[in-house]
Each structure stands twice: as structure tokens, then as C-alpha cells.
PDB file of C-alpha atoms in Angstrom:
ATOM      1  CA  MET A  22      -3.153  -2.832  33.587  1.00 54.00           C
ATOM      2  CA  ARG A  23      -0.400  -4.162  31.328  1.00 66.00           C
ATOM      3  CA  HIS A  24       2.184  -1.534  30.437  1.00 80.00           C
ATOM      4  CA  ILE A  25       3.761  -1.771  26.983  1.00 84.00           C
ATOM      5  CA  ASP A  26       6.531   0.670  26.138  1.00 87.00           C
ATOM      6  CA  PHE A  27       5.265   1.680  22.681  1.00 88.00           C
ATOM      7  CA  MET A  28       7.480   4.753  22.477  1.00 89.00           C
ATOM      8  CA  LYS A  29      10.731   2.905  23.166  1.00 88.00           C
ATOM      9  CA  HIS A  30      11.281   2.291  19.450  1.00 88.00           C
ATOM     10  CA  ARG A  31       9.438   5.351  18.116  1.00 90.00           C
ATOM     11  CA  LYS A  32      12.360   6.459  15.936  1.00 91.00           C
ATOM     12  CA  ILE A  33      12.453   3.048  14.271  1.00 93.00           C
ATOM     13  CA  THR A  34       8.696   3.046  13.636  1.00 93.00           C
ATOM     14  CA  LEU A  35       8.827   6.592  12.263  1.00 93.00           C
ATOM     15  CA  THR A  36      11.688   5.573   9.971  1.00 94.00           C
ATOM     16  CA  ILE A  37       9.772   2.512   8.727  1.00 94.00           C
ATOM     17  CA  SER A  38       6.776   4.679   7.871  1.00 94.00           C
ATOM     18  CA  LEU A  39       8.965   7.247   6.125  1.00 94.00           C
ATOM     19  CA  VAL A  40      10.533   4.495   4.002  1.00 95.00           C
ATOM     20  CA  LEU A  41       7.097   3.119   3.097  1.00 95.00           C
ATOM     21  CA  VAL A  42       5.842   6.572   2.120  1.00 95.00           C
ATOM     22  CA  LEU A  43       8.907   7.289  -0.024  1.00 96.00           C
ATOM     23  CA  ALA A  44       8.625   3.859  -1.659  1.00 96.00           C
ATOM     24  CA  SER A  45       4.947   4.498  -2.396  1.00 95.00           C
ATOM     25  CA  ILE A  46       5.739   7.881  -3.946  1.00 95.00           C
ATOM     26  CA  ALA A  47       8.466   6.275  -6.067  1.00 96.00           C
ATOM     27  CA  LEU A  48       5.995   3.634  -7.273  1.00 94.00           C
ATOM     28  CA  LEU A  49       3.428   6.294  -8.145  1.00 93.00           C
ATOM     29  CA  LEU A  50       6.018   8.237 -10.145  1.00 93.00           C
ATOM     30  CA  THR A  51       7.393   5.208 -11.996  1.00 93.00           C
ATOM     31  CA  ARG A  52       4.437   2.794 -12.359  1.00 89.00           C
ATOM     32  CA  GLY A  53       1.468   5.073 -11.882  1.00 87.00           C
ATOM     33  CA  LEU A  54      -2.050   3.779 -11.232  1.00 85.00           C
ATOM     34  CA  ASN A  55      -4.218   1.448 -13.286  1.00 82.00           C
ATOM     35  CA  LEU A  56      -7.159   3.809 -13.732  1.00 78.00           C
ATOM     36  CA  GLY A  57     -10.538   2.317 -14.601  1.00 74.00           C
ATOM     37  CA  ILE A  58     -13.245   3.530 -16.919  1.00 72.00           C
ATOM     38  CA  ASP A  59     -14.469   6.093 -14.384  1.00 70.00           C
ATOM     39  CA  PHE A  60     -11.195   7.979 -14.828  1.00 73.00           C
ATOM     40  CA  THR A  61     -10.028   7.161 -18.348  1.00 72.00           C
ATOM     41  CA  GLY A  62     -13.266   6.831 -20.301  1.00 71.00           C
ATOM     42  CA  GLY A  63     -14.496   3.771 -22.214  1.00 77.00           C
ATOM     43  CA  ASN A  64     -17.505   1.772 -23.357  1.00 77.00           C
ATOM     44  CA  VAL A  65     -20.442   0.582 -21.279  1.00 82.00           C
ATOM     45  CA  ILE A  66     -22.454  -2.226 -22.913  1.00 81.00           C
ATOM     46  CA  GLN A  67     -25.740  -3.426 -21.473  1.00 84.00           C
ATOM     47  CA  ALA A  68     -27.008  -6.821 -22.636  1.00 84.00           C
ATOM     48  CA  GLU A  69     -29.776  -9.268 -21.776  1.00 86.00           C
ATOM     49  CA  PHE A  70     -29.915 -13.048 -22.138  1.00 84.00           C
ATOM     50  CA  GLU A  71     -32.648 -15.650 -22.098  1.00 80.00           C
ATOM     51  CA  LYS A  72     -30.487 -17.573 -19.660  1.00 80.00           C
ATOM     52  CA  ARG A  73     -27.885 -15.304 -18.118  1.00 83.00           C
ATOM     53  CA  PRO A  74     -24.339 -16.776 -18.070  1.00 80.00           C
ATOM     54  CA  ASP A  75     -21.929 -16.484 -15.173  1.00 80.00           C
ATOM     55  CA  VAL A  76     -19.879 -13.305 -14.934  1.00 80.00           C
ATOM     56  CA  ALA A  77     -16.662 -15.358 -14.923  1.00 79.00           C
ATOM     57  CA  GLU A  78     -17.706 -17.046 -18.164  1.00 81.00           C
ATOM     58  CA  VAL A  79     -18.430 -13.718 -19.873  1.00 81.00           C
ATOM     59  CA  ARG A  80     -15.081 -12.380 -18.679  1.00 80.00           C
ATOM     60  CA  GLU A  81     -13.318 -15.366 -20.235  1.00 79.00           C
ATOM     61  CA  VAL A  82     -15.099 -14.819 -23.572  1.00 79.00           C
ATOM     62  CA  ILE A  83     -13.934 -11.201 -23.911  1.00 78.00           C
ATOM     63  CA  SER A  84     -10.565 -11.533 -22.137  1.00 75.00           C
ATOM     64  CA  GLY A  85      -8.665 -11.797 -25.410  1.00 70.00           C
ATOM     65  CA  ILE A  86     -10.459  -8.830 -26.960  1.00 71.00           C
ATOM     66  CA  VAL A  87     -10.151  -5.978 -24.462  1.00 67.00           C
ATOM     67  CA  ALA A  88      -6.657  -4.683 -23.800  1.00 53.00           C
ATOM     68  CA  LYS A  89      -7.309  -4.336 -20.069  1.00 61.00           C
ATOM     69  CA  GLY A  90      -9.596  -6.202 -17.742  1.00 62.00           C
ATOM     70  CA  ALA A  91     -13.277  -5.384 -18.107  1.00 72.00           C
ATOM     71  CA  MET A  92     -15.653  -4.708 -15.241  1.00 75.00           C
ATOM     72  CA  ILE A  93     -18.656  -7.042 -15.522  1.00 79.00           C
ATOM     73  CA  GLN A  94     -21.642  -7.123 -13.226  1.00 78.00           C
ATOM     74  CA  ASN A  95     -25.184  -8.508 -13.187  1.00 79.00           C
ATOM     75  CA  PHE A  96     -28.258  -6.329 -13.197  1.00 75.00           C
ATOM     76  CA  GLY A  97     -31.917  -7.257 -13.054  1.00 74.00           C
ATOM     77  CA  GLU A  98     -32.923 -10.849 -13.684  1.00 77.00           C
ATOM     78  CA  LYS A  99     -31.364 -11.400 -17.115  1.00 80.00           C
ATOM     79  CA  GLY A 100     -28.999  -8.507 -17.721  1.00 82.00           C
ATOM     80  CA  ILE A 101     -25.247  -7.965 -17.646  1.00 85.00           C
ATOM     81  CA  ILE A 102     -23.318  -4.684 -17.781  1.00 82.00           C
ATOM     82  CA  ILE A 103     -19.842  -4.733 -19.342  1.00 81.00           C
ATOM     83  CA  ARG A 104     -17.462  -1.810 -18.840  1.00 79.00           C
ATOM     84  CA  THR A 105     -14.246  -1.655 -20.870  1.00 77.00           C
ATOM     85  CA  ASN A 106     -11.461   0.933 -20.905  1.00 72.00           C
ATOM     86  CA  GLU A 107     -11.388   1.129 -24.704  1.00 70.00           C
ATOM     87  CA  ASP A 108     -13.716   3.868 -25.948  1.00 65.00           C
ATOM     88  CA  THR A 109     -13.569   3.119 -29.701  1.00 70.00           C
ATOM     89  CA  GLU A 110     -16.462   1.829 -31.786  1.00 73.00           C
ATOM     90  CA  GLN A 111     -14.272  -0.993 -33.107  1.00 76.00           C
ATOM     91  CA  SER A 112     -13.644  -2.230 -29.563  1.00 75.00           C
ATOM     92  CA  ARG A 113     -17.344  -2.192 -28.759  1.00 78.00           C
ATOM     93  CA  GLU A 114     -18.233  -4.069 -31.942  1.00 80.00           C
ATOM     94  CA  ALA A 115     -15.547  -6.677 -31.253  1.00 81.00           C
ATOM     95  CA  VAL A 116     -16.949  -7.332 -27.758  1.00 81.00           C
ATOM     96  CA  VAL A 117     -20.511  -7.577 -29.052  1.00 82.00           C
ATOM     97  CA  LYS A 118     -19.433  -9.892 -31.892  1.00 82.00           C
ATOM     98  CA  ALA A 119     -17.607 -12.245 -29.519  1.00 82.00           C
ATOM     99  CA  LEU A 120     -20.560 -12.403 -27.152  1.00 83.00           C
ATOM    100  CA  THR A 121     -23.063 -12.934 -29.977  1.00 83.00           C
ATOM    101  CA  ALA A 122     -20.987 -15.814 -31.320  1.00 80.00           C
ATOM    102  CA  LYS A 123     -20.987 -17.452 -27.897  1.00 81.00           C
ATOM    103  CA  TYR A 124     -24.533 -16.577 -26.821  1.00 82.00           C
ATOM    104  CA  ALA A 125     -27.080 -16.622 -29.647  1.00 79.00           C
ATOM    105  CA  ASP A 126     -29.839 -15.381 -27.331  1.00 80.00           C
ATOM    106  CA  MET A 127     -27.953 -12.215 -26.358  1.00 82.00           C
ATOM    107  CA  LYS A 128     -29.545  -8.853 -27.095  1.00 82.00           C
ATOM    108  CA  VAL A 129     -27.765  -5.507 -26.645  1.00 81.00           C
ATOM    109  CA  THR A 130     -30.224  -3.244 -24.806  1.00 82.00           C
ATOM    110  CA  GLY A 131     -28.033  -0.226 -24.183  1.00 79.00           C
ATOM    111  CA  PHE A 132     -24.715   1.392 -24.949  1.00 76.00           C
ATOM    112  CA  GLU A 133     -22.914   4.362 -23.459  1.00 74.00           C
ATOM    113  CA  LYS A 134     -19.574   5.964 -24.184  1.00 72.00           C
ATOM    114  CA  VAL A 135     -17.818   7.611 -21.244  1.00 68.00           C
ATOM    115  CA  GLY A 136     -15.319  10.243 -22.338  1.00 65.00           C
ATOM    116  CA  PRO A 137     -11.993  11.008 -20.627  1.00 59.00           C
ATOM    117  CA  VAL A 138     -13.267  14.508 -19.763  1.00 50.00           C
ATOM    118  CA  VAL A 139     -15.575  12.940 -17.184  1.00 51.00           C
ATOM    119  CA  GLY A 140     -12.604  11.025 -15.768  1.00 58.00           C
ATOM    120  CA  GLY A 141     -10.532  14.205 -15.514  1.00 65.00           C
ATOM    121  CA  GLU A 142     -13.332  15.965 -13.675  1.00 71.00           C
ATOM    122  CA  LEU A 143     -13.674  13.028 -11.292  1.00 67.00           C
ATOM    123  CA  ARG A 144      -9.949  13.100 -10.510  1.00 69.00           C
ATOM    124  CA  ARG A 145     -10.084  16.835  -9.855  1.00 78.00           C
ATOM    125  CA  GLN A 146     -13.089  16.503  -7.559  1.00 78.00           C
ATOM    126  CA  ALA A 147     -11.435  13.624  -5.698  1.00 72.00           C
ATOM    127  CA  VAL A 148      -8.313  15.700  -4.991  1.00 78.00           C
ATOM    128  CA  ILE A 149     -10.425  18.682  -3.929  1.00 83.00           C
ATOM    129  CA  GLY A 150     -12.583  16.498  -1.662  1.00 77.00           C
ATOM    130  CA  VAL A 151      -9.617  14.919   0.142  1.00 75.00           C
ATOM    131  CA  THR A 152      -7.843  18.290   0.488  1.00 82.00           C
ATOM    132  CA  ILE A 153     -10.902  20.012   1.942  1.00 84.00           C
ATOM    133  CA  ALA A 154     -11.394  17.128   4.392  1.00 78.00           C
ATOM    134  CA  LEU A 155      -7.767  17.380   5.613  1.00 79.00           C
ATOM    135  CA  VAL A 156      -7.908  21.182   5.994  1.00 85.00           C
ATOM    136  CA  ALA A 157     -11.226  20.989   7.876  1.00 85.00           C
ATOM    137  CA  ILE A 158      -9.755  18.344  10.184  1.00 81.00           C
ATOM    138  CA  LEU A 159      -6.685  20.504  10.813  1.00 83.00           C
ATOM    139  CA  ILE A 160      -8.818  23.525  11.737  1.00 87.00           C
ATOM    140  CA  TYR A 161     -11.216  21.580  13.957  1.00 84.00           C
ATOM    141  CA  ILE A 162      -8.524  19.782  15.963  1.00 83.00           C
ATOM    142  CA  THR A 163      -6.592  23.039  16.383  1.00 84.00           C
ATOM    143  CA  LEU A 164      -9.693  24.628  17.922  1.00 85.00           C
ATOM    144  CA  ARG A 165     -10.625  21.560  19.960  1.00 80.00           C
ATOM    145  CA  PHE A 166      -7.150  20.573  21.157  1.00 80.00           C
ATOM    146  CA  GLN A 167      -3.874  22.279  20.227  1.00 81.00           C
ATOM    147  CA  PHE A 168      -2.146  23.071  16.949  1.00 84.00           C
ATOM    148  CA  LYS A 169       0.506  20.390  17.569  1.00 85.00           C
ATOM    149  CA  PHE A 170      -2.260  17.827  18.058  1.00 87.00           C
ATOM    150  CA  ALA A 171      -3.793  18.890  14.751  1.00 86.00           C
ATOM    151  CA  VAL A 172      -0.519  18.491  12.866  1.00 87.00           C
ATOM    152  CA  VAL A 173       0.281  15.056  14.296  1.00 88.00           C
ATOM    153  CA  SER A 174      -3.294  13.996  13.450  1.00 88.00           C
ATOM    154  CA  VAL A 175      -3.185  15.084   9.797  1.00 88.00           C
ATOM    155  CA  VAL A 176       0.276  13.668   9.019  1.00 90.00           C
ATOM    156  CA  PRO A 177      -0.880  10.052   9.632  1.00 90.00           C
ATOM    157  CA  LEU A 178      -3.863  10.621   7.332  1.00 89.00           C
ATOM    158  CA  VAL A 179      -1.569  11.663   4.500  1.00 89.00           C
ATOM    159  CA  HIS A 180       0.640   8.680   5.400  1.00 92.00           C
ATOM    160  CA  ASP A 181      -2.321   6.262   5.121  1.00 92.00           C
ATOM    161  CA  VAL A 182      -3.553   7.650   1.787  1.00 91.00           C
ATOM    162  CA  ILE A 183      -0.087   7.558   0.189  1.00 93.00           C
ATOM    163  CA  ILE A 184       0.536   3.975   1.331  1.00 94.00           C
ATOM    164  CA  ALA A 185      -2.856   2.882  -0.039  1.00 93.00           C
ATOM    165  CA  LEU A 186      -2.021   4.534  -3.370  1.00 93.00           C
ATOM    166  CA  GLY A 187       1.411   2.896  -3.332  1.00 94.00           C
ATOM    167  CA  PHE A 188      -0.146  -0.527  -2.779  1.00 94.00           C
ATOM    168  CA  PHE A 189      -2.429  -0.066  -5.798  1.00 92.00           C
ATOM    169  CA  SER A 190       0.491   1.171  -7.860  1.00 92.00           C
ATOM    170  CA  LEU A 191       2.487  -1.933  -6.900  1.00 92.00           C
ATOM    171  CA  THR A 192      -0.330  -4.416  -7.561  1.00 89.00           C
ATOM    172  CA  GLN A 193      -1.823  -2.505 -10.529  1.00 85.00           C
ATOM    173  CA  PHE A 194      -5.351  -3.321  -9.375  1.00 86.00           C
ATOM    174  CA  GLU A 195      -7.826  -1.301 -11.406  1.00 80.00           C
ATOM    175  CA  ILE A 196      -9.337   1.589  -9.488  1.00 81.00           C
ATOM    176  CA  GLY A 197     -12.620   3.373 -10.066  1.00 76.00           C
ATOM    177  CA  SER A 198     -14.920   5.781  -8.283  1.00 75.00           C
ATOM    178  CA  SER A 199     -15.408   3.342  -5.381  1.00 81.00           C
ATOM    179  CA  PHE A 200     -11.704   3.760  -4.626  1.00 84.00           C
ATOM    180  CA  ILE A 201     -12.341   7.424  -3.765  1.00 82.00           C
ATOM    181  CA  ALA A 202     -15.063   6.360  -1.345  1.00 83.00           C
ATOM    182  CA  ALA A 203     -12.613   3.929   0.254  1.00 88.00           C
ATOM    183  CA  ILE A 204      -9.933   6.625   0.618  1.00 86.00           C
ATOM    184  CA  LEU A 205     -12.349   9.001   2.357  1.00 83.00           C
ATOM    185  CA  THR A 206     -13.516   6.160   4.598  1.00 86.00           C
ATOM    186  CA  ILE A 207      -9.891   5.397   5.489  1.00 87.00           C
ATOM    187  CA  VAL A 208      -9.348   9.040   6.424  1.00 84.00           C
ATOM    188  CA  GLY A 209     -12.369   8.941   8.737  1.00 84.00           C
ATOM    189  CA  TYR A 210     -11.399   5.617  10.288  1.00 86.00           C
ATOM    190  CA  SER A 211      -7.783   6.564  10.904  1.00 86.00           C
ATOM    191  CA  LEU A 212      -8.730   9.961  12.319  1.00 86.00           C
ATOM    192  CA  ASN A 213     -11.234   8.379  14.692  1.00 87.00           C
ATOM    193  CA  ASN A 214      -8.523   6.106  16.130  1.00 88.00           C
ATOM    194  CA  THR A 215      -6.061   8.975  16.393  1.00 89.00           C
ATOM    195  CA  ILE A 216      -8.522  11.294  18.145  1.00 88.00           C
ATOM    196  CA  ILE A 217      -9.415   8.649  20.741  1.00 89.00           C
ATOM    197  CA  ILE A 218      -5.744   8.264  21.645  1.00 90.00           C
ATOM    198  CA  LEU A 219      -4.938  11.986  21.584  1.00 89.00           C
ATOM    199  CA  ASP A 220      -8.012  12.783  23.658  1.00 89.00           C
ATOM    200  CA  ARG A 221      -6.685  10.455  26.347  1.00 90.00           C
ATOM    201  CA  VAL A 222      -3.298  12.199  26.031  1.00 90.00           C
ATOM    202  CA  ARG A 223      -5.071  15.515  26.555  1.00 88.00           C
ATOM    203  CA  GLU A 224      -6.832  14.162  29.650  1.00 89.00           C
ATOM    204  CA  ASN A 225      -3.473  13.067  31.083  1.00 89.00           C
ATOM    205  CA  TRP A 226      -1.720  16.292  30.047  1.00 87.00           C
ATOM    206  CA  GLY A 227      -1.747  17.620  33.616  1.00 84.00           C
ATOM    207  CA  THR A 228       0.856  15.010  34.594  1.00 84.00           C
ATOM    208  CA  LEU A 229       3.289  16.063  31.825  1.00 82.00           C
ATOM    209  CA  SER A 230       5.746  17.846  34.111  1.00 82.00           C
ATOM    210  CA  ARG A 231       5.856  14.897  36.485  1.00 85.00           C
ATOM    211  CA  GLU A 232       5.847  11.942  34.069  1.00 84.00           C
ATOM    212  CA  GLY A 233       7.420  13.375  30.933  1.00 86.00           C
ATOM    213  CA  ILE A 234       5.932  13.174  27.443  1.00 88.00           C
ATOM    214  CA  VAL A 235       7.151   9.623  26.701  1.00 89.00           C
ATOM    215  CA  ASN A 236       5.624   8.083  29.822  1.00 90.00           C
ATOM    216  CA  LEU A 237       2.451  10.120  29.383  1.00 91.00           C
ATOM    217  CA  VAL A 238       1.963   8.922  25.807  1.00 91.00           C
ATOM    218  CA  ASN A 239       2.752   5.324  26.751  1.00 91.00           C
ATOM    219  CA  LYS A 240       0.171   5.451  29.539  1.00 91.00           C
ATOM    220  CA  SER A 241      -2.444   6.897  27.165  1.00 90.00           C
ATOM    221  CA  LEU A 242      -1.761   4.223  24.543  1.00 91.00           C
ATOM    222  CA  ASN A 243      -2.083   1.445  27.105  1.00 91.00           C
ATOM    223  CA  GLN A 244      -5.322   2.921  28.440  1.00 91.00           C
ATOM    224  CA  THR A 245      -6.869   2.928  24.960  1.00 90.00           C
ATOM    225  CA  LEU A 246      -5.260  -0.325  23.729  1.00 90.00           C
ATOM    226  CA  ALA A 247      -8.269  -2.583  24.407  1.00 89.00           C
ATOM    227  CA  ARG A 248     -10.576  -0.180  22.604  1.00 89.00           C
ATOM    228  CA  THR A 249      -8.192   0.043  19.623  1.00 89.00           C
ATOM    229  CA  ILE A 250      -7.904  -3.752  19.325  1.00 89.00           C
ATOM    230  CA  ASN A 251     -11.666  -4.313  19.599  1.00 90.00           C
ATOM    231  CA  THR A 252     -12.508  -1.633  17.047  1.00 88.00           C
ATOM    232  CA  THR A 253      -9.851  -2.780  14.593  1.00 88.00           C
ATOM    233  CA  LEU A 254     -10.787  -6.461  14.714  1.00 90.00           C
ATOM    234  CA  THR A 255     -14.553  -5.938  14.479  1.00 90.00           C
ATOM    235  CA  THR A 256     -14.034  -3.698  11.451  1.00 88.00           C
ATOM    236  CA  LEU A 257     -11.365  -5.900   9.911  1.00 89.00           C
ATOM    237  CA  PHE A 258     -13.476  -9.084   9.777  1.00 91.00           C
ATOM    238  CA  PRO A 259     -16.113  -7.764   7.316  1.00 90.00           C
ATOM    239  CA  VAL A 260     -13.415  -6.060   5.237  1.00 90.00           C
ATOM    240  CA  VAL A 261     -11.520  -9.355   4.886  1.00 91.00           C
ATOM    241  CA  ALA A 262     -14.800 -11.014   3.901  1.00 90.00           C
ATOM    242  CA  LEU A 263     -15.232  -8.385   1.169  1.00 87.00           C
ATOM    243  CA  CYS A 264     -11.699  -9.055  -0.088  1.00 87.00           C
ATOM    244  CA  VAL A 265     -12.313 -12.808  -0.281  1.00 86.00           C
ATOM    245  CA  TRP A 266     -15.887 -12.914  -1.571  1.00 86.00           C
ATOM    246  CA  GLY A 267     -16.575  -9.419  -2.873  1.00 78.00           C
ATOM    247  CA  GLY A 268     -15.488 -10.187  -6.435  1.00 74.00           C
ATOM    248  CA  PRO A 269     -13.923  -7.875  -9.051  1.00 70.00           C
ATOM    249  CA  VAL A 270     -16.584  -5.163  -8.701  1.00 70.00           C
ATOM    250  CA  LEU A 271     -15.679  -4.507  -5.039  1.00 79.00           C
ATOM    251  CA  MET A 272     -11.974  -5.292  -5.353  1.00 82.00           C
ATOM    252  CA  ALA A 273     -10.729  -1.686  -5.376  1.00 83.00           C
ATOM    253  CA  PHE A 274     -12.918  -0.694  -2.435  1.00 87.00           C
ATOM    254  CA  SER A 275     -12.251  -3.766  -0.288  1.00 90.00           C
ATOM    255  CA  TYR A 276      -8.469  -3.889  -0.746  1.00 91.00           C
ATOM    256  CA  ALA A 277      -8.137  -0.133  -0.279  1.00 90.00           C
ATOM    257  CA  MET A 278     -10.064  -0.500   2.972  1.00 91.00           C
ATOM    258  CA  LEU A 279      -7.898  -3.428   4.103  1.00 92.00           C
ATOM    259  CA  VAL A 280      -4.586  -1.666   3.436  1.00 92.00           C
ATOM    260  CA  GLY A 281      -5.923   1.624   4.783  1.00 90.00           C
ATOM    261  CA  MET A 282      -7.158   0.044   8.011  1.00 91.00           C
ATOM    262  CA  ILE A 283      -3.826  -1.633   8.694  1.00 92.00           C
ATOM    263  CA  ALA A 284      -1.916   1.551   7.893  1.00 93.00           C
ATOM    264  CA  GLY A 285      -4.437   3.634   9.866  1.00 91.00           C
ATOM    265  CA  THR A 286      -4.163   1.538  13.016  1.00 92.00           C
ATOM    266  CA  TRP A 287      -0.370   1.626  12.786  1.00 93.00           C
ATOM    267  CA  SER A 288      -0.223   5.372  12.174  1.00 92.00           C
ATOM    268  CA  SER A 289      -2.694   6.333  14.902  1.00 90.00           C
ATOM    269  CA  MET A 290      -0.818   4.302  17.505  1.00 91.00           C
ATOM    270  CA  MET A 291       2.781   4.851  16.405  1.00 92.00           C
ATOM    271  CA  ILE A 292       3.083   7.797  14.017  1.00 92.00           C
ATOM    272  CA  ALA A 293       0.828  10.412  15.624  1.00 91.00           C
ATOM    273  CA  THR A 294       2.090   9.646  19.129  1.00 91.00           C
ATOM    274  CA  GLY A 295       5.724   9.305  18.028  1.00 91.00           C
ATOM    275  CA  LEU A 296       5.609  12.689  16.308  1.00 92.00           C
ATOM    276  CA  LEU A 297       4.000  14.250  19.387  1.00 90.00           C
ATOM    277  CA  CYS A 298       6.801  12.888  21.569  1.00 90.00           C
ATOM    278  CA  GLU A 299       9.540  14.126  19.243  1.00 89.00           C
ATOM    279  CA  TRP A 300       7.883  17.548  18.923  1.00 87.00           C
ATOM    280  CA  ASN A 301       7.716  18.029  22.716  1.00 84.00           C
ATOM    281  CA  LEU A 302      11.207  16.699  23.331  1.00 81.00           C
ATOM    282  CA  LYS A 303      12.765  18.987  20.719  1.00 79.00           C
ATOM    283  CA  LYS A 304      10.784  21.953  22.006  1.00 72.00           C
ATOM    284  CA  LYS A 305      12.004  21.218  25.554  1.00 64.00           C
ATOM    285  CA  LYS A 306      15.617  21.086  24.378  1.00 55.00           C
TER     286      LYS A 306
END
């Protein structure tokens, strides 16, 4: 079996992750996030056409009217749903007027106004959901393994979520409710990788006094390396396909998954294990 000394540069990898997390926090504080209609409120217009136009064409028609990008998707055989961040009646009328001028056969079949109160409730529930998930993970791993294993498992999850948020703050991609689903999926994916590695560390724990924590962790990482590579690649391929061909509707979900998977693989292999090494070495001293 090939032996790679992953822990040789653990302080460098931990420093890189710390810099990325701090940079992401700075971006969140200065640029914020480009919240979609699910969080900020807005108008939802449902229309039908005799011959439905392309989504890209509809987006071009209303691009100069809405202040921010609209979310447009097909439904049924002839319908289109348009979601805009502006929640005023004037904004809705302007969109309808522009579409009517371009498409004489268009008929508005439904309209809904989403208030910012709904968005505030969604944000609150998202924070509560992620917090409960992290606390439950901490308790379970403490009972199943050790408290130190639980801590070094949860820290990478926070690391992955913050970096994903920082990426969206940097790019200003619009995020909606699907982004929350992506974040929770990232947490599950990253934790699964971390647990596989730490479980192998636990199995090898009996050799700690003889091998030392650094060699033990390196051996565990090498033993699980093939599994980590196979899992990451087989999951990464469909996610990349979503990023390329998923379109604007799936953009937030697909890119959050892509960034989260890369960060999750990195953190499970380098952050969780690096922190475990440093914890044991400092405790020994």
C-alpha cells in the first residue's frame, strides 16, 4: 500500500483553511449574500402562451425591467412562472406589459405576492435546522467515539458551510430555498467522509503508544484513500453536470454542492485529522 505523509504539512493546511474561513467571514460582513425571492419577498407571475417561448428569450425581454435577475421556469405544456425580487404592483405591471408587447398570445393565469415575513421565517428555520443538526452530530459522535472525535468532526462542518457561504458572497449568485437543501446535504456528505476516516483511526487506536498519533493518522488516511477518491469522483461527476447543464433554477443548489464537496473532502482528510493530531500532541506535552 502506498504511504503518503498527509500530516507532514498539517500546520500549513490548517492555516490555509483558517485564512479561507476568515476571508469568507469578511466577505459575508462586507458584501453579504444575494438573497432570492424566498428570503426577501417578491412577485410570482404565472403565464400561459399558445406557443411557449424559450426561458432565455423571456429573461432577455424582462432583463431591463427587474432590478435583479428573475427566476424563470417552465411548467406544464404552455406555462411559464416568473419570480422577481420586487414586490410592488408597479413592478409586476411593468413585467406583464413588456411580455404582452412581445407575446400577444400571452395570458396571465396567476399572481402571488411573497412578503419578506416569509423570508425572515425561512432564514430563522434554516439557522435552527443547521444548528440542531450540528448539535445532534456532536452528541452522537461523543457517545459513539470520544468527545475529541466529536469536536474535530463538527469543526470541518462549520468550515465547509462558511466557505460555501463565502463563495456565494464573492460571486453574488442568487440563493433561494434550494441553497438550504444544498447546505444540509454538504453537512451530511462531509460528515460521512470524516466518520469513515475517524472510524479507521479508532480501529487503529490500539497502536497509538507504539506508532504515535501522526503515524497512526497517516496510516488511517492511506487505508481509506481509495474509498475517499472513489466516493468523491462518483459524486462529483453528476454535480459538475448540474453546474454545466442545470440552468439558472438549479444554479444555487449545484454550485453550493460543488464548492461544499471540494471543501468537505479537503476538511475531512486534512482538517479533522490535523486537529486530532494537534490535540493529542498538545495533550501529551
